[in-house]
PDB file of C-alpha atoms in Angstrom:
ATOM      1  CA  MET S  18     109.690 110.934  91.056  1.00  0.00           C
ATOM      2  CA  ALA S  19     109.263 111.678  94.758  1.00  0.00           C
ATOM      3  CA  GLN S  20     106.008 110.822  96.515  1.00  0.00           C
ATOM      4  CA  LEU S  21     104.325 111.350  99.882  1.00  0.00           C
ATOM      5  CA  PHE S  22     103.651 108.030 101.602  1.00  0.00           C
ATOM      6  CA  PHE S  23     101.407 107.475 104.625  1.00  0.00           C
ATOM      7  CA  LYS S  24     101.876 104.165 106.399  1.00  0.00           C
ATOM      8  CA  TYR S  25      99.422 103.725 109.233  1.00  0.00           C
ATOM      9  CA  GLY S  26      98.590 100.990 111.673  1.00  0.00           C
ATOM     10  CA  ALA S  27      97.235 100.322 115.136  1.00  0.00           C
ATOM     11  CA  MET S  28      99.548 100.325 118.134  1.00  0.00           C
ATOM     12  CA  ASN S  29     102.225  97.590 117.963  1.00  0.00           C
ATOM     13  CA  SER S  30     102.098  97.243 114.173  1.00  0.00           C
ATOM     14  CA  GLY S  31     105.827  97.920 113.739  1.00  0.00           C
ATOM     15  CA  LYS S  32     105.707 101.475 112.403  1.00  0.00           C
ATOM     16  CA  THR S  33     108.809 102.715 114.215  1.00  0.00           C
ATOM     17  CA  ILE S  34     110.900  99.638 113.490  1.00  0.00           C
ATOM     18  CA  GLU S  35     109.972 100.089 109.806  1.00  0.00           C
ATOM     19  CA  ILE S  36     111.280 103.680 109.896  1.00  0.00           C
ATOM     20  CA  LEU S  37     114.554 102.496 111.398  1.00  0.00           C
ATOM     21  CA  LYS S  38     114.807  99.729 108.782  1.00  0.00           C
ATOM     22  CA  VAL S  39     114.162 102.137 105.896  1.00  0.00           C
ATOM     23  CA  ALA S  40     116.763 104.563 107.302  1.00  0.00           C
ATOM     24  CA  TYR S  41     119.300 101.749 107.558  1.00  0.00           C
ATOM     25  CA  ASN S  42     118.667 100.643 103.971  1.00  0.00           C
ATOM     26  CA  TYR S  43     119.144 104.177 102.600  1.00  0.00           C
ATOM     27  CA  GLU S  44     122.256 104.813 104.662  1.00  0.00           C
ATOM     28  CA  GLU S  45     123.787 101.477 103.702  1.00  0.00           C
ATOM     29  CA  GLN S  46     123.822 102.884 100.147  1.00  0.00           C
ATOM     30  CA  ASN S  47     125.383 106.172 101.383  1.00  0.00           C
ATOM     31  CA  LYS S  48     122.105 108.037 100.945  1.00  0.00           C
ATOM     32  CA  PRO S  49     121.400 110.319 103.925  1.00  0.00           C
ATOM     33  CA  VAL S  50     117.958 110.476 105.506  1.00  0.00           C
ATOM     34  CA  ALA S  51     116.237 112.985 107.743  1.00  0.00           C
ATOM     35  CA  ILE S  52     114.349 111.359 110.603  1.00  0.00           C
ATOM     36  CA  MET S  53     111.719 113.464 112.346  1.00  0.00           C
ATOM     37  CA  THR S  54     109.238 112.774 115.121  1.00  0.00           C
ATOM     38  CA  SER S  55     106.622 114.621 117.111  1.00  0.00           C
ATOM     39  CA  GLY S  56     107.868 116.831 119.931  1.00  0.00           C
ATOM     40  CA  LEU S  57     104.819 115.619 121.887  1.00  0.00           C
ATOM     41  CA  ASP S  58     106.211 112.098 122.241  1.00  0.00           C
ATOM     42  CA  ASP S  59     108.339 112.191 125.366  1.00  0.00           C
ATOM     43  CA  ARG S  60     108.211 108.479 126.268  1.00  0.00           C
ATOM     44  CA  ASP S  61     111.960 108.163 125.699  1.00  0.00           C
ATOM     45  CA  GLU S  62     113.425 111.610 125.032  1.00  0.00           C
ATOM     46  CA  ILE S  63     112.038 114.371 122.854  1.00  0.00           C
ATOM     47  CA  GLY S  64     113.391 113.939 119.342  1.00  0.00           C
ATOM     48  CA  ILE S  65     114.288 110.269 119.833  1.00  0.00           C
ATOM     49  CA  VAL S  66     112.696 107.643 117.574  1.00  0.00           C
ATOM     50  CA  SER S  67     112.541 104.551 119.751  1.00  0.00           C
ATOM     51  CA  SER S  68     111.055 101.115 119.086  1.00  0.00           C
ATOM     52  CA  ARG S  69     109.744  98.683 121.681  1.00  0.00           C
ATOM     53  CA  ILE S  70     112.463  96.173 120.743  1.00  0.00           C
ATOM     54  CA  GLY S  71     115.160  98.581 121.919  1.00  0.00           C
ATOM     55  CA  LEU S  72     116.407 100.217 118.714  1.00  0.00           C
ATOM     56  CA  ARG S  73     116.551 104.000 118.808  1.00  0.00           C
ATOM     57  CA  ARG S  74     117.826 106.927 116.784  1.00  0.00           C
ATOM     58  CA  GLU S  75     118.078 110.633 117.234  1.00  0.00           C
ATOM     59  CA  GLY S  76     115.734 112.648 115.073  1.00  0.00           C
ATOM     60  CA  ILE S  77     114.491 116.178 114.627  1.00  0.00           C
ATOM     61  CA  ALA S  78     111.556 117.043 116.893  1.00  0.00           C
ATOM     62  CA  ILE S  79     108.504 118.599 115.236  1.00  0.00           C
ATOM     63  CA  PHE S  80     106.590 121.091 117.358  1.00  0.00           C
ATOM     64  CA  GLU S  81     103.440 123.009 116.409  1.00  0.00           C
ATOM     65  CA  GLU S  82     105.510 126.023 115.338  1.00  0.00           C
ATOM     66  CA  THR S  83     108.045 123.954 113.330  1.00  0.00           C
ATOM     67  CA  ASN S  84     108.136 124.648 109.609  1.00  0.00           C
ATOM     68  CA  VAL S  85     109.047 121.184 108.353  1.00  0.00           C
ATOM     69  CA  PHE S  86     109.673 122.376 104.779  1.00  0.00           C
ATOM     70  CA  GLU S  87     112.137 125.075 105.885  1.00  0.00           C
ATOM     71  CA  THR S  88     113.823 122.655 108.321  1.00  0.00           C
ATOM     72  CA  ILE S  89     114.514 120.147 105.535  1.00  0.00           C
ATOM     73  CA  LYS S  90     115.460 122.851 103.019  1.00  0.00           C
ATOM     74  CA  ALA S  91     118.022 124.281 105.494  1.00  0.00           C
ATOM     75  CA  LEU S  92     119.860 120.983 106.054  1.00  0.00           C
ATOM     76  CA  GLU S  93     123.481 121.125 104.892  1.00  0.00           C
ATOM     77  CA  ASN S  94     123.190 117.788 103.091  1.00  0.00           C
ATOM     78  CA  ALA S  95     119.884 117.273 101.314  1.00  0.00           C
ATOM     79  CA  PRO S  96     118.383 113.970 102.434  1.00  0.00           C
ATOM     80  CA  ALA S  97     117.511 111.244  99.964  1.00  0.00           C
ATOM     81  CA  CYS S  98     114.346 110.625 102.000  1.00  0.00           C
ATOM     82  CA  VAL S  99     112.453 112.200 104.915  1.00  0.00           C
ATOM     83  CA  LEU S 100     111.047 109.761 107.498  1.00  0.00           C
ATOM     84  CA  ILE S 101     108.381 110.941 109.956  1.00  0.00           C
ATOM     85  CA  ASP S 102     107.422 109.009 113.105  1.00  0.00           C
ATOM     86  CA  GLU S 103     104.236 109.700 115.108  1.00  0.00           C
ATOM     87  CA  SER S 104     102.744 111.527 112.112  1.00  0.00           C
ATOM     88  CA  GLN S 105      99.273 111.461 113.643  1.00  0.00           C
ATOM     89  CA  PHE S 106     100.391 114.415 115.790  1.00  0.00           C
ATOM     90  CA  LEU S 107     101.152 116.626 112.784  1.00  0.00           C
ATOM     91  CA  THR S 108      98.960 119.605 111.967  1.00  0.00           C
ATOM     92  CA  LYS S 109      97.303 120.225 108.614  1.00  0.00           C
ATOM     93  CA  GLU S 110     100.020 122.830 107.949  1.00  0.00           C
ATOM     94  CA  HIS S 111     102.770 120.276 108.637  1.00  0.00           C
ATOM     95  CA  VAL S 112     101.195 117.834 106.183  1.00  0.00           C
ATOM     96  CA  LEU S 113     101.031 120.543 103.512  1.00  0.00           C
ATOM     97  CA  GLN S 114     104.717 121.275 104.193  1.00  0.00           C
ATOM     98  CA  LEU S 115     105.498 117.578 103.650  1.00  0.00           C
ATOM     99  CA  ALA S 116     103.686 117.761 100.306  1.00  0.00           C
ATOM    100  CA  HIS S 117     105.833 120.796  99.387  1.00  0.00           C
ATOM    101  CA  ILE S 118     109.002 118.849 100.268  1.00  0.00           C
ATOM    102  CA  VAL S 119     107.909 116.202  97.759  1.00  0.00           C
ATOM    103  CA  ASP S 120     106.683 118.603  95.069  1.00  0.00           C
ATOM    104  CA  GLU S 121     109.264 121.396  95.311  1.00  0.00           C
ATOM    105  CA  LEU S 122     112.400 119.680  96.641  1.00  0.00           C
ATOM    106  CA  ASP S 123     111.727 116.334  94.904  1.00  0.00           C
ATOM    107  CA  ILE S 124     112.463 114.408  98.109  1.00  0.00           C
ATOM    108  CA  PRO S 125     110.275 111.418  99.022  1.00  0.00           C
ATOM    109  CA  VAL S 126     108.564 111.625 102.408  1.00  0.00           C
ATOM    110  CA  MET S 127     107.386 108.578 104.349  1.00  0.00           C
ATOM    111  CA  ALA S 128     105.078 109.364 107.266  1.00  0.00           C
ATOM    112  CA  PHE S 129     104.222 106.644 109.787  1.00  0.00           C
ATOM    113  CA  GLY S 130     101.529 106.898 112.437  1.00  0.00           C
ATOM    114  CA  LEU S 131      98.195 105.923 113.879  1.00  0.00           C
ATOM    115  CA  LYS S 132      95.109 106.552 111.781  1.00  0.00           C
ATOM    116  CA  ASN S 133      92.543 106.736 114.570  1.00  0.00           C
ATOM    117  CA  ASP S 134      92.592 107.541 118.260  1.00  0.00           C
ATOM    118  CA  PHE S 135      91.111 105.594 121.192  1.00  0.00           C
ATOM    119  CA  LYS S 136      87.658 107.110 120.481  1.00  0.00           C
ATOM    120  CA  ASN S 137      88.003 105.780 116.924  1.00  0.00           C
ATOM    121  CA  GLU S 138      88.256 109.290 115.469  1.00  0.00           C
ATOM    122  CA  LEU S 139      90.911 110.491 113.045  1.00  0.00           C
ATOM    123  CA  PHE S 140      93.888 112.452 114.310  1.00  0.00           C
ATOM    124  CA  GLU S 141      94.439 115.761 112.479  1.00  0.00           C
ATOM    125  CA  GLY S 142      97.729 114.636 110.944  1.00  0.00           C
ATOM    126  CA  SER S 143      96.250 111.333 109.811  1.00  0.00           C
ATOM    127  CA  GLU S 144      93.194 112.984 108.296  1.00  0.00           C
ATOM    128  CA  TYR S 145      95.290 115.246 106.104  1.00  0.00           C
ATOM    129  CA  LEU S 146      97.799 112.546 105.233  1.00  0.00           C
ATOM    130  CA  LEU S 147      94.878 110.411 104.022  1.00  0.00           C
ATOM    131  CA  LEU S 148      93.819 113.353 101.840  1.00  0.00           C
ATOM    132  CA  TYR S 149      97.223 114.425 100.490  1.00  0.00           C
ATOM    133  CA  ALA S 150      99.374 111.266 100.391  1.00  0.00           C
ATOM    134  CA  ASP S 151     100.249 109.792  97.007  1.00  0.00           C
ATOM    135  CA  LYS S 152     100.390 106.294  98.468  1.00  0.00           C
ATOM    136  CA  ILE S 153      98.636 104.922 101.556  1.00  0.00           C
ATOM    137  CA  GLU S 154      99.505 101.603 103.157  1.00  0.00           C
ATOM    138  CA  GLU S 155      98.113  99.827 106.193  1.00  0.00           C
ATOM    139  CA  MET S 156     100.595  98.112 108.500  1.00  0.00           C
ATOM    140  CA  LYS S 157      98.892  95.191 110.166  1.00  0.00           C
ATOM    141  CA  THR S 158      99.001  93.693 113.627  1.00  0.00           C
ATOM    142  CA  ILE S 159      96.736  91.363 115.581  1.00  0.00           C
ATOM    143  CA  CYS S 160      94.151  92.065 118.246  1.00  0.00           C
ATOM    144  CA  TRP S 161      95.316  91.931 121.856  1.00  0.00           C
ATOM    145  CA  TYR S 162      92.496  89.465 122.633  1.00  0.00           C
ATOM    146  CA  CYS S 163      92.108  87.318 119.501  1.00  0.00           C
ATOM    147  CA  HIS S 164      93.731  86.534 116.155  1.00  0.00           C
ATOM    148  CA  LYS S 165      91.805  89.052 114.061  1.00  0.00           C
ATOM    149  CA  LYS S 166      93.452  92.103 112.523  1.00  0.00           C
ATOM    150  CA  ALA S 167      93.637  95.035 114.945  1.00  0.00           C
ATOM    151  CA  THR S 168      92.199  98.215 113.454  1.00  0.00           C
ATOM    152  CA  MET S 169      91.537 100.224 116.618  1.00  0.00           C
ATOM    153  CA  ASN S 170      93.441 101.447 119.663  1.00  0.00           C
ATOM    154  CA  MET S 171      91.884 100.876 123.071  1.00  0.00           C
ATOM    155  CA  ARG S 172      92.977 103.178 125.898  1.00  0.00           C
ATOM    156  CA  MET S 173      93.239 101.388 129.220  1.00  0.00           C
ATOM    157  CA  ILE S 174      93.244 102.896 132.701  1.00  0.00           C
ATOM    158  CA  ASP S 175      93.620 100.576 135.692  1.00  0.00           C
ATOM    159  CA  GLY S 176      92.957  97.566 133.451  1.00  0.00           C
ATOM    160  CA  LYS S 177      89.665  98.950 132.103  1.00  0.00           C
ATOM    161  CA  PRO S 178      88.913 100.499 128.711  1.00  0.00           C
ATOM    162  CA  VAL S 179      87.997 104.177 128.490  1.00  0.00           C
ATOM    163  CA  TYR S 180      86.175 105.830 125.622  1.00  0.00           C
ATOM    164  CA  SER S 181      86.292 109.497 126.607  1.00  0.00           C
ATOM    165  CA  GLY S 182      88.942 112.030 127.518  1.00  0.00           C
ATOM    166  CA  GLU S 183      91.627 114.089 125.838  1.00  0.00           C
ATOM    167  CA  GLN S 184      92.616 112.824 122.398  1.00  0.00           C
ATOM    168  CA  ILE S 185      96.338 112.921 123.101  1.00  0.00           C
ATOM    169  CA  GLN S 186      97.761 110.951 125.998  1.00  0.00           C
ATOM    170  CA  ILE S 187     101.248 109.677 125.291  1.00  0.00           C
ATOM    171  CA  GLY S 188     101.695 106.031 126.195  1.00  0.00           C
ATOM    172  CA  GLY S 189     102.608 102.553 125.071  1.00  0.00           C
ATOM    173  CA  ASN S 190     101.550  99.040 126.072  1.00  0.00           C
ATOM    174  CA  GLU S 191     100.700 100.227 129.582  1.00  0.00           C
ATOM    175  CA  SER S 192      98.015 102.555 128.176  1.00  0.00           C
ATOM    176  CA  TYR S 193      96.892 101.217 124.798  1.00  0.00           C
ATOM    177  CA  PHE S 194      95.956  97.873 123.286  1.00  0.00           C
ATOM    178  CA  PRO S 195      95.577  97.191 119.558  1.00  0.00           C
ATOM    179  CA  VAL S 196      92.161  95.587 119.119  1.00  0.00           C
ATOM    180  CA  CYS S 197      89.737  94.408 116.456  1.00  0.00           C
ATOM    181  CA  ARG S 198      86.320  96.050 116.117  1.00  0.00           C
ATOM    182  CA  LYS S 199      84.589  93.240 118.083  1.00  0.00           C
ATOM    183  CA  HIS S 200      86.863  93.643 121.094  1.00  0.00           C
ATOM    184  CA  TYR S 201      86.810  97.435 120.884  1.00  0.00           C
ATOM    185  CA  PHE S 202      83.072  97.312 121.565  1.00  0.00           C
ATOM    186  CA  ASN S 203      83.152  94.164 123.759  1.00  0.00           C
ATOM    187  CA  PRO S 204      86.518  94.157 125.515  1.00  0.00           C
ATOM    188  CA  LEU S 205      87.690  91.309 127.659  1.00  0.00           C
ATOM    189  CA  LEU S 206      88.478  92.758 131.043  1.00  0.00           C
ATOM    190  CA  LYS S 207      91.365  91.739 133.293  1.00  0.00           C
ATOM    191  CA  GLY S 208      91.050  88.126 134.321  1.00  0.00           C
ATOM    192  CA  ASP S 209      89.004  87.162 131.249  1.00  0.00           C
ATOM    193  CA  LEU S 210      92.054  86.208 129.155  1.00  0.00           C
TER     194      LEU S 210
END
C-alpha cells in the first residue's frame, strides 16, 4: 500500500544524498523512479538534484504552475516511487497532488525538505506535508557550533546571523548554518569558534 512520506531535517542533514540512495536502491532492482525538485533551486542547474558530496542526478523541475499529479500520470513508464527534493518549496496544491499520486495511482511518494525557515517559521510545503503525510521522519544533524542536534537553520550574511527578510533565499553552507535552539538565539559570531 503506497504512502506519502515526509522526511525533514535542518540544512546538512543528508536529505539529498538520501534521495539519491533511495533512487539507486530502487533502480538496482529494475524499478524506475521519478525524481523531482523545486524549480526555485538554481544552485546547480534547474531540475538537477545535487548533493554537497558531489553526486547529482537530473530530475523534473516543479514550478508553481506544475501539476505534479498529471506530470507523473503522463510518464511513459509508471515509476515505482516518486522522490521529491526541496519539498519545502511546494505549494499546498502540490502537496495535495502528491497525496493523489499515492491514493489514486498507488505510487509511494517520498518528499524531503526543510521543516522551518531561518525565521523558524514553517514553509508552505512543509506545513501541508506535516498535515497530509502518512509517515513523518526527522533526519538529524549536529549544530554548527556544538554537539547538540540541529533543529533550526540560521541565515548568515557577512558572517552575522539575520532574522528578517524574504523567506526564500537559495543558498548552501555560505548562507545557512544548521544550529540548535541555544545557538539560534545566542549565536557564536566569527572568531568565537
